[in-house]
Structure formats: C-alpha cells, structure tokens
C-alpha cells in the first residue's frame, strides 16, 4: 500500500525539500527529502524545526 500524502507549506533548502502533511491518524508530520539524482534521502519528523535542521545538515553521498 502506498502513502498518499498531500503536502503543504513546501520549502526548499538546497537540494532538500521540506513539506508538512497529516498522517493517517490526523497528526501533523514533516518530511525532508533530497531531490538530487541517486541520493535517496528522506525522513519523517514530528517537528518542522527537526526537518529543517536535517535539510540544512544533509550532505549527499553521491558526487
């Protein structure tokens, strides 16, 4: 089963996009996902600050 997420408040920090969504239980969650080719980084966080910190400190392993 795939996740059907409707993101709002999407911002871009370098190659990483940070977006907010509501999970299946109605809680607000935040996602940071790298858009660089072959990187594959993405993670969910409970707070927007944590997602933005992950986006600022992310370094793509693929060069």
Coordinates of C-alpha atoms in Angstrom, one line a residue:
X1 CA 0.0 0.0 0.0
X2 CA 1.4 3.4 -1.0
X3 CA 1.3 6.5 1.0
X4 CA -1.0 9.2 -0.4
X5 CA 0.3 12.4 1.1
X6 CA -0.9 15.9 0.4
X7 CA 2.0 18.2 1.2
X8 CA 1.6 21.8 2.2
X9 CA 4.0 24.5 3.2
X10 CA 6.7 23.1 1.0
X11 CA 10.1 24.9 1.1
X12 CA 13.4 24.1 -0.5
X13 CA 16.7 24.2 1.4
X14 CA 19.5 23.4 -1.1
X15 CA 18.6 20.1 -2.8
X16 CA 16.3 19.1 0.0
X17 CA 12.5 19.9 0.1
X18 CA 10.7 20.1 3.4
X19 CA 6.9 19.7 3.5
X20 CA 4.1 19.3 6.0
X21 CA 1.4 16.7 5.9
X22 CA -1.2 14.9 8.1
X23 CA -0.6 11.2 8.7
X24 CA -3.3 8.6 8.8
X25 CA -4.1 9.4 12.4
X26 CA -4.5 13.1 11.8
X27 CA -1.3 14.2 13.4
X28 CA 0.9 16.8 11.7
X29 CA 4.2 15.4 10.4
X30 CA 7.1 16.9 8.5
X31 CA 9.2 15.4 5.8
X32 CA 12.6 16.2 4.4
X33 CA 13.5 14.6 1.1
X34 CA 16.5 15.2 -1.2
X35 CA 15.8 15.8 -4.8
X36 CA 19.3 15.1 -6.1
X37 CA 19.6 12.2 -8.5
X38 CA 20.6 8.9 -6.9
X39 CA 20.6 10.3 -3.4
X40 CA 17.5 8.7 -1.9
X41 CA 17.5 10.6 1.4
X42 CA 14.1 11.1 3.0
X43 CA 12.9 11.1 6.6
X44 CA 9.7 12.0 8.6
X45 CA 9.9 14.2 11.7
X46 CA 7.4 15.3 14.4
X47 CA 8.6 18.9 14.3
X48 CA 9.2 21.3 11.5
X49 CA 12.4 22.5 13.2
X50 CA 13.9 19.0 13.1
X51 CA 13.0 18.5 9.4
X52 CA 14.6 21.9 8.5
X53 CA 17.7 21.0 10.6
X54 CA 18.1 17.7 8.7
X55 CA 17.7 19.6 5.4
X56 CA 20.4 22.1 6.4
X57 CA 22.9 19.5 7.5
X58 CA 22.3 16.9 4.8
X59 CA 25.2 16.1 2.5
X60 CA 24.6 13.9 -0.5
X61 CA 26.9 10.8 -0.5
X62 CA 26.7 10.6 -4.3
X63 CA 29.0 13.0 -6.2

